[in-house]
Amino acid sequence: MKTPPRRTIPAVETVLQALGAQPMPRPMIVRAVRAELSSIRLSRSAVTLEEVLVRVRAKLRTLSASKLQPVINGTGVLLHTNLGRAPASALSVEAIRAVASGYCNLELDLETGERGARAAYVETALCFLCQAEACTVVNNCAAALLLILGHFTRGSRKEVIVSRGELVQIGGGFRIPEILEASGARLREVGTTNRTSLADYERAVGPGSALILRVHRSNFAMHGFVESASTKDLAQLARRKRLPFVEDLGSGAVAPTERMGIREHEPTPGESLRNGVDLVCFSGDKLFGGPQAGIIAGREKFVTRLKREPLFRAIRCGKLVLATLQATAESWLKTGGPNAETGTLLLALANEPVQALRERGEALMRALAYGSLEVRLDESQAQVGGGSMPDSSLPSVAIALKSSRFGLADLAKRLRVGQPPVIGYVSGGRLKLDLRTILSKQDEELAMAIRAAVSDSNPPGR
Ligand SMILES: *Cc1c(COP(=O)(O)O)cnc(C)c1O
């Protein structure tokens, strides 16, 4: 019989001491060390302390990389779901700080001293922006849709009429048919993928119909042999059949998208409501440029009823979200445009002139003239992203990196695991960092991060 190798497993305390000071809270480190030691014990292999340290350090690196932290977005995608969608303006951040750092009148009417309505101010501001009778806000657009569908299919009428061309998937795990199912509604598909006429909707209306739903195809476009009923016609049909008409706008452009320097036009909540839609919902953190939230706008009687739903209580927004949503709504009302001081940061980024990006890029190139690194400025195309306007791009400039020492994937990783993490994309044999999504105040940090990534003393994932 073979004897197992002699186990020389160091004590937890020995490993902790050898690790030295770590930025992570001690209990998390202890847990990682214990887990690693017990897996070594199970494998019955002999290890040196040094080997244990290598394994524990790798584990801690993975753990700390999962910590929510600021990153530099060099992808050129303005609304990147993986990177937190819309960044907040200085005004919004200040609003959060002010409300978060003490108590606030979340549900207190300061005039009467009685209990007040949460979100009354932001709802009023949103009414102006959406040109709606009433508005309210919940956790995100998916929750808004769940609330609306659940409400209208509560009774015996369960069917939600939707075009087959609008049974879309948005990002990871948000699929219209699944949301419908989760709400208890029954899907009544009409038309075909590329063509759905008014008559298709009309034929589908029956005694089981609860509402007509239109879903904005925010993350893809269809061209060619396509047809869809106009919002106006659908609204008339809904009126005639006494059905509520709901539109999920998703991307939520409260002002014409042309103001973002984008040609493609997104329907605004105001347009949809004017065309006869009863309720619209959209995301707070897409083109609106605010925090994660779902904004519902439309007929007062419907909004009032939605707010009485038990589910509403479960998906309402907290004070931090309301504070920044309020600041974002005020920004739109005060400026409506790309004013860097008072507007949304998203709009400011979208509107930065290409010449300004180029000048920043040239300054960065000078700062990066560095050993093994070859740096070039390329023209690029930034994207709106976040499931918005798939056909539109914004002219931009990217710094294009190539290293004689590191391959592209290696270089990309070195930047990703650096401090701050920098996220780029590989194209045309270069690692590119698009300046439209990099805040100008990050330029200096970016130069340092790039220098650190290509320097010897910084192996990937320190
Ligand atoms: C993005 C999107 C959603 C999901 O919005 P969240 O705020 O992420 O929940 C729903 N519908 C449409 C059409 C969208 O574009």
Short mmCIF file of C-alpha atoms and ligand atoms in Angstrom, two decimals:
data_model
loop_
_atom_site.label_atom_id
_atom_site.label_comp_id
_atom_site.label_asym_id
_atom_site.label_seq_id
_atom_site.Cartn_x
_atom_site.Cartn_y
_atom_site.Cartn_z
CA MET A 1 0.00 0.00 0.00
CA LYS A 2 1.24 3.44 -0.89
CA THR A 3 1.62 5.81 2.00
CA PRO A 4 0.09 9.22 1.41
CA PRO A 5 2.58 12.10 1.15
CA ARG A 6 3.34 13.73 4.44
CA ARG A 7 1.01 16.58 5.05
CA THR A 8 2.65 19.74 6.13
CA ILE A 9 -0.31 22.03 6.27
CA PRO A 10 0.42 25.39 7.85
CA ALA A 11 -1.86 26.81 10.50
CA VAL A 12 -4.36 29.50 9.55
CA GLU A 13 -2.56 32.00 11.73
CA THR A 14 0.78 31.28 10.05
CA VAL A 15 -0.72 31.92 6.61
CA LEU A 16 -2.43 35.10 7.80
CA GLN A 17 0.81 36.44 9.17
CA ALA A 18 2.74 35.58 6.06
CA LEU A 19 0.11 37.30 3.89
CA GLY A 20 0.77 40.58 5.63
CA ALA A 21 -1.56 43.56 5.53
CA GLN A 22 -4.47 43.22 3.10
CA PRO A 23 -7.10 45.79 2.12
CA MET A 24 -9.94 43.29 2.59
CA PRO A 25 -11.69 42.88 5.97
CA ARG A 26 -9.97 40.20 8.04
CA PRO A 27 -12.96 37.84 8.38
CA MET A 28 -13.14 37.56 4.59
CA ILE A 29 -9.43 36.77 4.40
CA VAL A 30 -9.70 34.19 7.19
CA ARG A 31 -12.55 32.54 5.33
CA ALA A 32 -10.52 32.38 2.11
CA VAL A 33 -7.50 30.96 3.93
CA ARG A 34 -9.61 28.30 5.70
CA ALA A 35 -11.25 27.28 2.44
CA GLU A 36 -7.91 26.96 0.69
CA LEU A 37 -6.34 24.99 3.54
CA SER A 38 -9.24 22.60 3.71
CA SER A 39 -9.12 21.94 -0.01
CA ILE A 40 -5.39 21.26 0.30
CA ARG A 41 -6.11 18.91 3.20
CA LEU A 42 -8.66 17.06 1.06
CA SER A 43 -6.24 16.69 -1.82
CA ARG A 44 -3.75 15.13 0.61
CA SER A 45 -0.84 16.81 -1.09
CA ALA A 46 2.22 18.18 0.61
CA VAL A 47 2.59 21.90 0.25
CA THR A 48 5.00 24.55 1.30
CA LEU A 49 3.88 27.75 2.91
CA GLU A 50 4.92 29.57 -0.24
CA GLU A 51 2.56 27.41 -2.34
CA VAL A 52 -0.28 28.04 0.07
CA LEU A 53 0.36 31.77 -0.18
CA VAL A 54 0.27 31.67 -3.98
CA ARG A 55 -3.09 29.91 -3.92
CA VAL A 56 -4.59 32.14 -1.25
CA ARG A 57 -3.41 35.28 -3.03
CA ALA A 58 -5.03 34.12 -6.26
CA LYS A 59 -8.26 33.52 -4.37
CA LEU A 60 -8.14 36.95 -2.75
CA ARG A 61 -7.48 38.58 -6.11
CA THR A 62 -10.57 36.94 -7.59
CA LEU A 63 -12.60 38.01 -4.60
CA SER A 64 -11.41 41.59 -4.64
CA ALA A 65 -11.97 41.84 -8.39
CA SER A 66 -15.64 41.07 -7.70
CA LYS A 67 -15.94 44.06 -5.39
CA LEU A 68 -18.09 46.84 -6.83
CA GLN A 69 -15.65 49.60 -7.71
CA PRO A 70 -15.18 52.38 -10.24
CA VAL A 71 -13.73 51.37 -13.62
CA ILE A 72 -12.65 53.32 -16.66
CA ASN A 73 -14.99 52.55 -19.54
CA GLY A 74 -12.98 52.49 -22.74
CA THR A 75 -15.52 50.39 -24.63
CA GLY A 76 -17.14 53.34 -26.34
CA VAL A 77 -20.54 52.02 -25.25
CA LEU A 78 -22.24 54.85 -23.37
CA LEU A 79 -24.88 52.68 -21.70
CA HIS A 80 -23.04 49.46 -20.93
CA THR A 81 -25.15 47.19 -18.74
CA ASN A 82 -22.05 45.37 -17.45
CA LEU A 83 -20.51 48.70 -16.51
CA GLY A 84 -23.49 50.14 -14.67
CA ARG A 85 -25.30 51.92 -17.55
CA ALA A 86 -25.67 55.69 -17.09
CA PRO A 87 -23.00 57.41 -14.96
CA ALA A 88 -24.28 60.04 -12.50
CA SER A 89 -23.60 63.75 -12.83
CA ALA A 90 -21.90 65.70 -10.06
CA LEU A 91 -25.29 67.17 -9.17
CA SER A 92 -26.83 63.71 -8.78
CA VAL A 93 -23.95 62.52 -6.65
CA GLU A 94 -24.29 65.59 -4.46
CA ALA A 95 -28.02 64.88 -4.10
CA ILE A 96 -27.30 61.35 -2.91
CA ARG A 97 -24.64 62.55 -0.50
CA ALA A 98 -26.93 65.16 1.01
CA VAL A 99 -29.81 62.74 1.55
CA ALA A 100 -27.71 59.73 2.53
CA SER A 101 -25.52 61.38 5.10
CA GLY A 102 -28.34 62.10 7.54
CA TYR A 103 -32.09 61.92 7.91
CA CYS A 104 -34.51 63.14 5.25
CA ASN A 105 -38.23 63.83 4.78
CA LEU A 106 -38.78 60.60 2.85
CA GLU A 107 -42.37 60.19 4.05
CA LEU A 108 -42.97 63.29 6.11
CA ASP A 109 -44.98 66.30 5.03
CA LEU A 110 -42.90 69.13 6.44
CA GLU A 111 -45.82 71.58 6.37
CA THR A 112 -48.32 69.54 8.33
CA GLY A 113 -45.93 67.32 10.24
CA GLU A 114 -48.06 64.37 9.11
CA ARG A 115 -47.04 61.38 7.12
CA GLY A 116 -46.35 62.49 3.54
CA ALA A 117 -46.24 60.86 0.13
CA ARG A 118 -42.91 59.32 -0.83
CA ALA A 119 -41.63 60.55 -4.19
CA ALA A 120 -44.30 63.26 -4.62
CA TYR A 121 -41.79 65.81 -5.91
CA VAL A 122 -40.04 63.56 -8.39
CA GLU A 123 -43.40 62.29 -9.65
CA THR A 124 -44.47 65.87 -10.35
CA ALA A 125 -41.22 66.62 -12.16
CA LEU A 126 -41.62 63.45 -14.23
CA CYS A 127 -45.18 64.47 -15.18
CA PHE A 128 -43.76 67.54 -16.89
CA LEU A 129 -41.01 65.58 -18.60
CA CYS A 130 -43.37 62.87 -19.83
CA GLN A 131 -46.27 65.25 -20.47
CA ALA A 132 -48.36 62.85 -18.43
CA GLU A 133 -51.32 63.18 -16.06
CA ALA A 134 -49.51 61.05 -13.51
CA CYS A 135 -46.20 59.27 -12.95
CA THR A 136 -44.63 56.95 -10.47
CA VAL A 137 -41.38 55.08 -10.04
CA VAL A 138 -40.36 51.55 -9.10
CA ASN A 139 -37.15 49.56 -8.94
CA ASN A 140 -36.58 49.10 -12.68
CA CYS A 141 -38.46 48.85 -15.96
CA ALA A 142 -38.87 45.08 -15.64
CA ALA A 143 -40.58 45.60 -12.28
CA ALA A 144 -42.76 48.34 -13.80
CA LEU A 145 -43.93 45.96 -16.49
CA LEU A 146 -44.56 43.19 -13.97
CA LEU A 147 -46.67 45.57 -11.88
CA ILE A 148 -48.68 46.80 -14.86
CA LEU A 149 -49.32 43.36 -16.34
CA GLY A 150 -50.20 41.86 -12.95
CA HIS A 151 -52.66 44.66 -12.31
CA PHE A 152 -54.54 44.43 -15.59
CA THR A 153 -54.67 40.63 -15.65
CA ARG A 154 -55.84 40.29 -12.05
CA GLY A 155 -59.43 39.43 -13.02
CA SER A 156 -60.78 36.79 -15.37
CA ARG A 157 -59.36 38.51 -18.44
CA LYS A 158 -55.78 37.32 -18.67
CA GLU A 159 -54.73 37.79 -22.26
CA VAL A 160 -52.08 40.31 -23.19
CA ILE A 161 -52.02 40.98 -26.90
CA VAL A 162 -48.46 41.43 -28.24
CA SER A 163 -46.98 41.40 -31.72
CA ARG A 164 -44.67 38.47 -32.49
CA GLY A 165 -42.16 41.06 -33.66
CA GLU A 166 -41.99 42.47 -30.12
CA LEU A 167 -41.40 39.34 -28.06
CA VAL A 168 -37.91 40.55 -27.42
CA GLN A 169 -35.08 39.79 -25.07
CA ILE A 170 -33.33 42.73 -23.45
CA GLY A 171 -29.90 42.08 -21.99
CA GLY A 172 -29.44 39.03 -19.81
CA GLY A 173 -32.57 37.29 -18.64
CA PHE A 174 -35.23 39.86 -19.48
CA ARG A 175 -37.61 38.29 -21.96
CA ILE A 176 -41.03 39.70 -22.60
CA PRO A 177 -42.76 36.28 -22.72
CA GLU A 178 -41.18 35.32 -19.38
CA ILE A 179 -42.16 38.59 -17.69
CA LEU A 180 -45.67 38.02 -18.95
CA GLU A 181 -45.74 34.54 -17.54
CA ALA A 182 -44.33 35.68 -14.20
CA SER A 183 -47.09 38.27 -13.90
CA GLY A 184 -49.79 35.64 -14.30
CA ALA A 185 -50.79 36.98 -17.69
CA ARG A 186 -51.38 34.86 -20.78
CA LEU A 187 -49.58 35.78 -23.91
CA ARG A 188 -51.71 36.26 -27.03
CA GLU A 189 -49.22 36.58 -29.88
CA VAL A 190 -50.34 38.27 -33.06
CA GLY A 191 -48.83 38.74 -36.52
CA THR A 192 -45.45 37.44 -37.59
CA THR A 193 -41.89 38.34 -36.69
CA ASN A 194 -41.61 40.97 -39.39
CA ARG A 195 -45.21 42.01 -40.02
CA THR A 196 -48.11 42.71 -37.71
CA SER A 197 -51.05 44.73 -38.98
CA LEU A 198 -53.86 46.48 -37.16
CA ALA A 199 -56.20 43.73 -38.42
CA ASP A 200 -54.03 41.13 -36.67
CA TYR A 201 -54.59 42.89 -33.37
CA GLU A 202 -58.28 43.38 -34.09
CA ARG A 203 -58.82 39.67 -34.78
CA ALA A 204 -57.09 38.74 -31.52
CA VAL A 205 -59.34 40.84 -29.29
CA GLY A 206 -61.87 38.66 -27.50
CA PRO A 207 -63.62 38.18 -24.17
CA GLY A 208 -60.35 37.08 -22.54
CA SER A 209 -58.37 40.17 -23.58
CA ALA A 210 -56.90 42.22 -20.74
CA LEU A 211 -54.73 44.75 -22.57
CA ILE A 212 -52.76 45.56 -25.68
CA LEU A 213 -49.02 45.76 -25.11
CA ARG A 214 -46.50 47.36 -27.38
CA VAL A 215 -42.82 46.77 -26.68
CA HIS A 216 -40.24 49.10 -28.11
CA ARG A 217 -37.59 47.17 -30.04
CA SER A 218 -34.90 49.10 -28.33
CA ASN A 219 -31.90 46.88 -28.94
CA PHE A 220 -32.35 45.83 -32.53
CA ALA A 221 -33.80 47.19 -35.73
CA MET A 222 -35.71 45.44 -38.47
CA HIS A 223 -35.38 46.44 -42.07
CA GLY A 224 -36.87 45.20 -45.33
CA PHE A 225 -40.30 43.61 -45.60
CA VAL A 226 -41.67 44.89 -42.32
CA GLU A 227 -44.97 46.28 -41.14
CA SER A 228 -46.35 47.32 -37.80
CA ALA A 229 -49.52 49.08 -36.77
CA SER A 230 -49.10 52.74 -35.85
CA THR A 231 -49.41 53.71 -32.20
CA LYS A 232 -52.34 55.98 -33.10
CA ASP A 233 -54.28 53.19 -34.84
CA LEU A 234 -53.61 50.77 -32.01
CA ALA A 235 -54.77 53.36 -29.49
CA GLN A 236 -58.03 53.80 -31.40
CA LEU A 237 -58.57 50.06 -31.49
CA ALA A 238 -57.89 49.83 -27.74
CA ARG A 239 -60.43 52.61 -27.08
CA ARG A 240 -63.07 50.95 -29.23
CA LYS A 241 -62.54 47.62 -27.51
CA ARG A 242 -62.26 49.27 -24.08
CA LEU A 243 -58.84 47.80 -23.44
CA PRO A 244 -55.92 49.54 -21.76
CA PHE A 245 -53.02 50.20 -24.12
CA VAL A 246 -49.57 49.96 -22.58
CA GLU A 247 -46.19 50.65 -24.15
CA ASP A 248 -42.85 49.48 -22.78
CA LEU A 249 -40.47 52.12 -24.14
CA GLY A 250 -37.39 50.68 -22.45
CA SER A 251 -34.78 53.26 -23.35
CA GLY A 252 -36.77 56.26 -22.15
CA ALA A 253 -35.68 59.28 -24.13
CA VAL A 254 -37.57 62.14 -22.49
CA ALA A 255 -36.13 64.62 -25.01
CA PRO A 256 -35.64 64.05 -28.73
CA THR A 257 -32.60 61.81 -29.20
CA GLU A 258 -31.38 64.19 -31.91
CA ARG A 259 -30.11 66.30 -29.00
CA MET A 260 -27.64 63.56 -28.21
CA GLY A 261 -26.16 64.00 -31.63
CA ILE A 262 -28.02 60.91 -32.82
CA ARG A 263 -30.07 60.89 -35.99
CA GLU A 264 -32.27 57.94 -35.13
CA HIS A 265 -35.42 59.05 -33.36
CA GLU A 266 -36.68 57.24 -30.28
CA PRO A 267 -40.32 57.72 -29.36
CA THR A 268 -40.55 59.91 -26.25
CA PRO A 269 -43.05 59.15 -23.45
CA GLY A 270 -44.83 62.41 -24.35
CA GLU A 271 -45.25 61.34 -27.99
CA SER A 272 -46.60 57.94 -27.05
CA LEU A 273 -49.08 59.36 -24.56
CA ARG A 274 -50.22 62.01 -27.05
CA ASN A 275 -50.78 59.22 -29.57
CA GLY A 276 -53.21 57.59 -27.17
CA VAL A 277 -51.15 55.13 -25.12
CA ASP A 278 -52.62 54.84 -21.60
CA LEU A 279 -49.41 53.95 -19.78
CA VAL A 280 -45.76 53.90 -20.73
CA CYS A 281 -42.84 52.54 -18.76
CA PHE A 282 -39.10 53.02 -19.27
CA SER A 283 -35.75 52.63 -17.51
CA GLY A 284 -34.28 55.39 -15.37
CA ASP A 285 -30.70 54.45 -16.20
CA LYS A 286 -30.78 54.34 -19.99
CA LEU A 287 -31.26 57.49 -22.07
CA PHE A 288 -32.80 59.30 -19.12
CA GLY A 289 -29.31 59.20 -17.63
CA GLY A 290 -30.41 58.58 -14.04
CA PRO A 291 -30.23 55.71 -11.55
CA GLN A 292 -31.65 52.22 -11.97
CA ALA A 293 -35.40 52.76 -11.79
CA GLY A 294 -38.57 52.02 -13.70
CA ILE A 295 -40.64 55.07 -14.55
CA ILE A 296 -44.35 54.69 -15.22
CA ALA A 297 -46.26 57.55 -16.84
CA GLY A 298 -49.79 58.01 -18.14
CA ARG A 299 -53.45 58.14 -17.14
CA GLU A 300 -53.99 59.21 -13.57
CA LYS A 301 -56.61 56.61 -12.71
CA PHE A 302 -54.30 53.80 -13.79
CA VAL A 303 -51.25 55.17 -11.97
CA THR A 304 -53.32 55.60 -8.80
CA ARG A 305 -54.50 52.00 -9.00
CA LEU A 306 -50.99 50.69 -9.64
CA LYS A 307 -49.77 52.45 -6.51
CA ARG A 308 -52.36 50.56 -4.47
CA GLU A 309 -51.08 47.17 -5.62
CA PRO A 310 -49.33 45.17 -2.87
CA LEU A 311 -46.51 44.49 -5.33
CA PHE A 312 -45.91 48.24 -5.59
CA ARG A 313 -44.78 48.28 -1.97
CA ALA A 314 -42.27 45.52 -2.69
CA ILE A 315 -40.68 47.20 -5.70
CA ARG A 316 -40.68 50.83 -4.65
CA CYS A 317 -37.47 52.88 -4.76
CA GLY A 318 -35.36 53.76 -1.74
CA LYS A 319 -34.33 57.26 -0.73
CA LEU A 320 -30.94 57.18 -2.47
CA VAL A 321 -32.52 56.34 -5.80
CA LEU A 322 -35.25 58.92 -5.31
CA ALA A 323 -32.66 61.57 -4.46
CA THR A 324 -30.69 61.03 -7.65
CA LEU A 325 -33.79 60.52 -9.78
CA GLN A 326 -35.08 63.84 -8.51
CA ALA A 327 -31.79 65.54 -9.39
CA THR A 328 -31.81 63.95 -12.86
CA ALA A 329 -35.40 65.01 -13.53
CA GLU A 330 -34.56 68.56 -12.45
CA SER A 331 -31.52 68.57 -14.74
CA TRP A 332 -33.74 67.75 -17.69
CA LEU A 333 -36.31 70.35 -16.71
CA LYS A 334 -33.78 73.10 -16.12
CA THR A 335 -31.54 72.61 -19.13
CA GLY A 336 -32.97 69.88 -21.31
CA GLY A 337 -29.66 69.95 -23.10
CA PRO A 338 -26.06 68.86 -22.86
CA ASN A 339 -24.99 71.37 -20.26
CA ALA A 340 -22.05 69.82 -18.44
CA GLU A 341 -22.83 71.73 -15.25
CA THR A 342 -26.51 71.03 -14.89
CA GLY A 343 -27.42 68.37 -17.45
CA THR A 344 -27.03 64.63 -17.24
CA LEU A 345 -23.51 63.29 -17.55
CA LEU A 346 -24.69 60.93 -20.29
CA LEU A 347 -25.76 63.82 -22.48
CA ALA A 348 -22.49 65.65 -21.81
CA LEU A 349 -20.48 62.57 -22.86
CA ALA A 350 -22.56 62.06 -25.98
CA ASN A 351 -22.07 65.67 -26.98
CA GLU A 352 -18.34 66.10 -26.40
CA PRO A 353 -16.96 67.37 -29.72
CA VAL A 354 -14.68 64.95 -31.58
CA GLN A 355 -12.02 67.66 -31.71
CA ALA A 356 -11.97 67.80 -27.89
CA LEU A 357 -11.63 64.01 -27.76
CA ARG A 358 -8.75 64.19 -30.24
CA GLU A 359 -6.92 66.79 -28.16
CA ARG A 360 -7.27 64.62 -25.07
CA GLY A 361 -6.04 61.65 -27.07
CA GLU A 362 -2.96 63.57 -28.23
CA ALA A 363 -2.13 64.57 -24.67
CA LEU A 364 -2.49 60.95 -23.61
CA MET A 365 -0.21 59.81 -26.43
CA ARG A 366 2.48 62.18 -25.25
CA ALA A 367 2.08 60.91 -21.70
CA LEU A 368 2.37 57.32 -22.91
CA ALA A 369 5.40 57.55 -25.20
CA TYR A 370 6.83 54.60 -23.38
CA GLY A 371 9.19 51.68 -23.95
CA SER A 372 7.44 48.64 -25.33
CA LEU A 373 4.16 50.39 -25.97
CA GLU A 374 3.07 51.58 -29.38
CA VAL A 375 0.30 54.17 -29.18
CA ARG A 376 -1.78 55.57 -32.01
CA LEU A 377 -4.98 57.61 -32.24
CA ASP A 378 -7.73 56.00 -34.31
CA GLU A 379 -11.07 57.27 -35.46
CA SER A 380 -13.79 55.20 -33.87
CA GLN A 381 -17.53 54.83 -33.53
CA ALA A 382 -19.02 54.99 -30.06
CA GLN A 383 -22.36 53.31 -29.40
CA VAL A 384 -25.30 54.32 -27.27
CA GLY A 385 -25.78 50.72 -26.11
CA GLY A 386 -27.90 49.55 -23.18
CA GLY A 387 -30.45 48.32 -25.63
CA SER A 388 -30.80 51.71 -27.24
CA MET A 389 -30.58 52.70 -30.87
CA PRO A 390 -28.72 49.78 -32.42
CA ASP A 391 -28.41 51.64 -35.71
CA SER A 392 -26.78 54.75 -34.36
CA SER A 393 -23.19 55.47 -33.60
CA LEU A 394 -21.38 58.58 -32.50
CA PRO A 395 -18.12 59.64 -34.14
CA SER A 396 -15.29 59.26 -31.68
CA VAL A 397 -11.57 58.79 -31.12
CA ALA A 398 -9.81 55.82 -29.55
CA ILE A 399 -6.28 55.35 -28.33
CA ALA A 400 -5.05 52.18 -29.95
CA LEU A 401 -2.40 50.25 -28.03
CA LYS A 402 0.01 47.58 -29.08
CA SER A 403 2.79 46.14 -27.02
CA SER A 404 5.85 44.32 -28.26
CA ARG A 405 5.93 42.37 -25.01
CA PHE A 406 2.34 41.44 -24.29
CA GLY A 407 -0.26 39.91 -26.54
CA LEU A 408 -3.57 41.73 -26.93
CA ALA A 409 -5.51 39.46 -24.58
CA ASP A 410 -2.75 39.75 -22.01
CA LEU A 411 -2.64 43.52 -22.33
CA ALA A 412 -6.43 43.71 -22.00
CA LYS A 413 -6.27 41.62 -18.84
CA ARG A 414 -3.44 43.64 -17.35
CA LEU A 415 -5.54 46.76 -17.81
CA ARG A 416 -8.68 45.10 -16.45
CA VAL A 417 -7.06 43.93 -13.24
CA GLY A 418 -5.15 47.15 -12.68
CA GLN A 419 -6.08 50.00 -10.39
CA PRO A 420 -8.37 51.51 -11.52
CA PRO A 421 -9.55 48.76 -13.86
CA VAL A 422 -9.62 49.87 -17.50
CA ILE A 423 -11.96 48.14 -19.95
CA GLY A 424 -11.18 48.32 -23.65
CA TYR A 425 -11.90 46.30 -26.76
CA VAL A 426 -9.76 44.56 -29.33
CA SER A 427 -10.09 45.63 -32.94
CA GLY A 428 -7.78 45.63 -35.94
CA GLY A 429 -4.93 44.04 -34.00
CA ARG A 430 -4.95 46.72 -31.31
CA LEU A 431 -6.37 47.21 -27.89
CA LYS A 432 -8.60 50.25 -28.15
CA LEU A 433 -9.81 52.66 -25.53
CA ASP A 434 -12.58 54.92 -26.79
CA LEU A 435 -12.35 58.39 -25.34
CA ARG A 436 -16.06 59.21 -25.62
CA THR A 437 -16.87 57.03 -22.63
CA ILE A 438 -13.77 57.97 -20.65
CA LEU A 439 -14.46 60.99 -18.45
CA SER A 440 -11.93 63.75 -19.05
CA LYS A 441 -11.18 63.86 -15.33
CA GLN A 442 -9.98 60.24 -15.66
CA ASP A 443 -7.31 60.95 -18.26
CA GLU A 444 -4.46 61.21 -15.79
CA GLU A 445 -5.52 58.07 -13.94
CA LEU A 446 -5.84 56.32 -17.28
CA ALA A 447 -2.29 57.19 -18.29
CA MET A 448 -1.02 55.87 -14.97
CA ALA A 449 -3.06 52.68 -15.26
CA ILE A 450 -1.70 52.03 -18.76
CA ARG A 451 1.88 52.66 -17.66
CA ALA A 452 1.44 50.33 -14.70
CA ALA A 453 -0.09 47.63 -16.89
CA VAL A 454 2.91 47.47 -19.21
CA SER A 455 5.56 47.81 -16.56
CA ASP A 456 7.57 44.83 -15.36
CA SER A 457 6.97 45.35 -11.70
CA ASN A 458 3.26 44.74 -12.14
CA PRO A 459 2.43 41.22 -13.13
CA PRO A 460 -1.24 40.86 -14.07
CA GLY A 461 -3.38 40.70 -11.00
CA ARG A 462 -1.05 41.98 -8.33
C1 LIG B 1 -34.03 47.77 -21.07
C2 LIG B 1 -35.43 47.41 -21.32
C3 LIG B 1 -36.19 46.81 -20.31
C4 LIG B 1 -35.59 46.46 -18.97
O1 LIG B 1 -35.35 47.60 -18.22
P1 LIG B 1 -34.65 47.49 -16.77
O2 LIG B 1 -34.76 48.89 -16.24
O3 LIG B 1 -33.28 47.02 -17.00
O4 LIG B 1 -35.47 46.54 -15.97
C5 LIG B 1 -37.49 46.50 -20.59
N1 LIG B 1 -38.04 46.75 -21.79
C6 LIG B 1 -37.35 47.33 -22.78
C7 LIG B 1 -38.01 47.57 -24.11
C8 LIG B 1 -36.01 47.70 -22.57
O5 LIG B 1 -35.31 48.26 -23.56
#
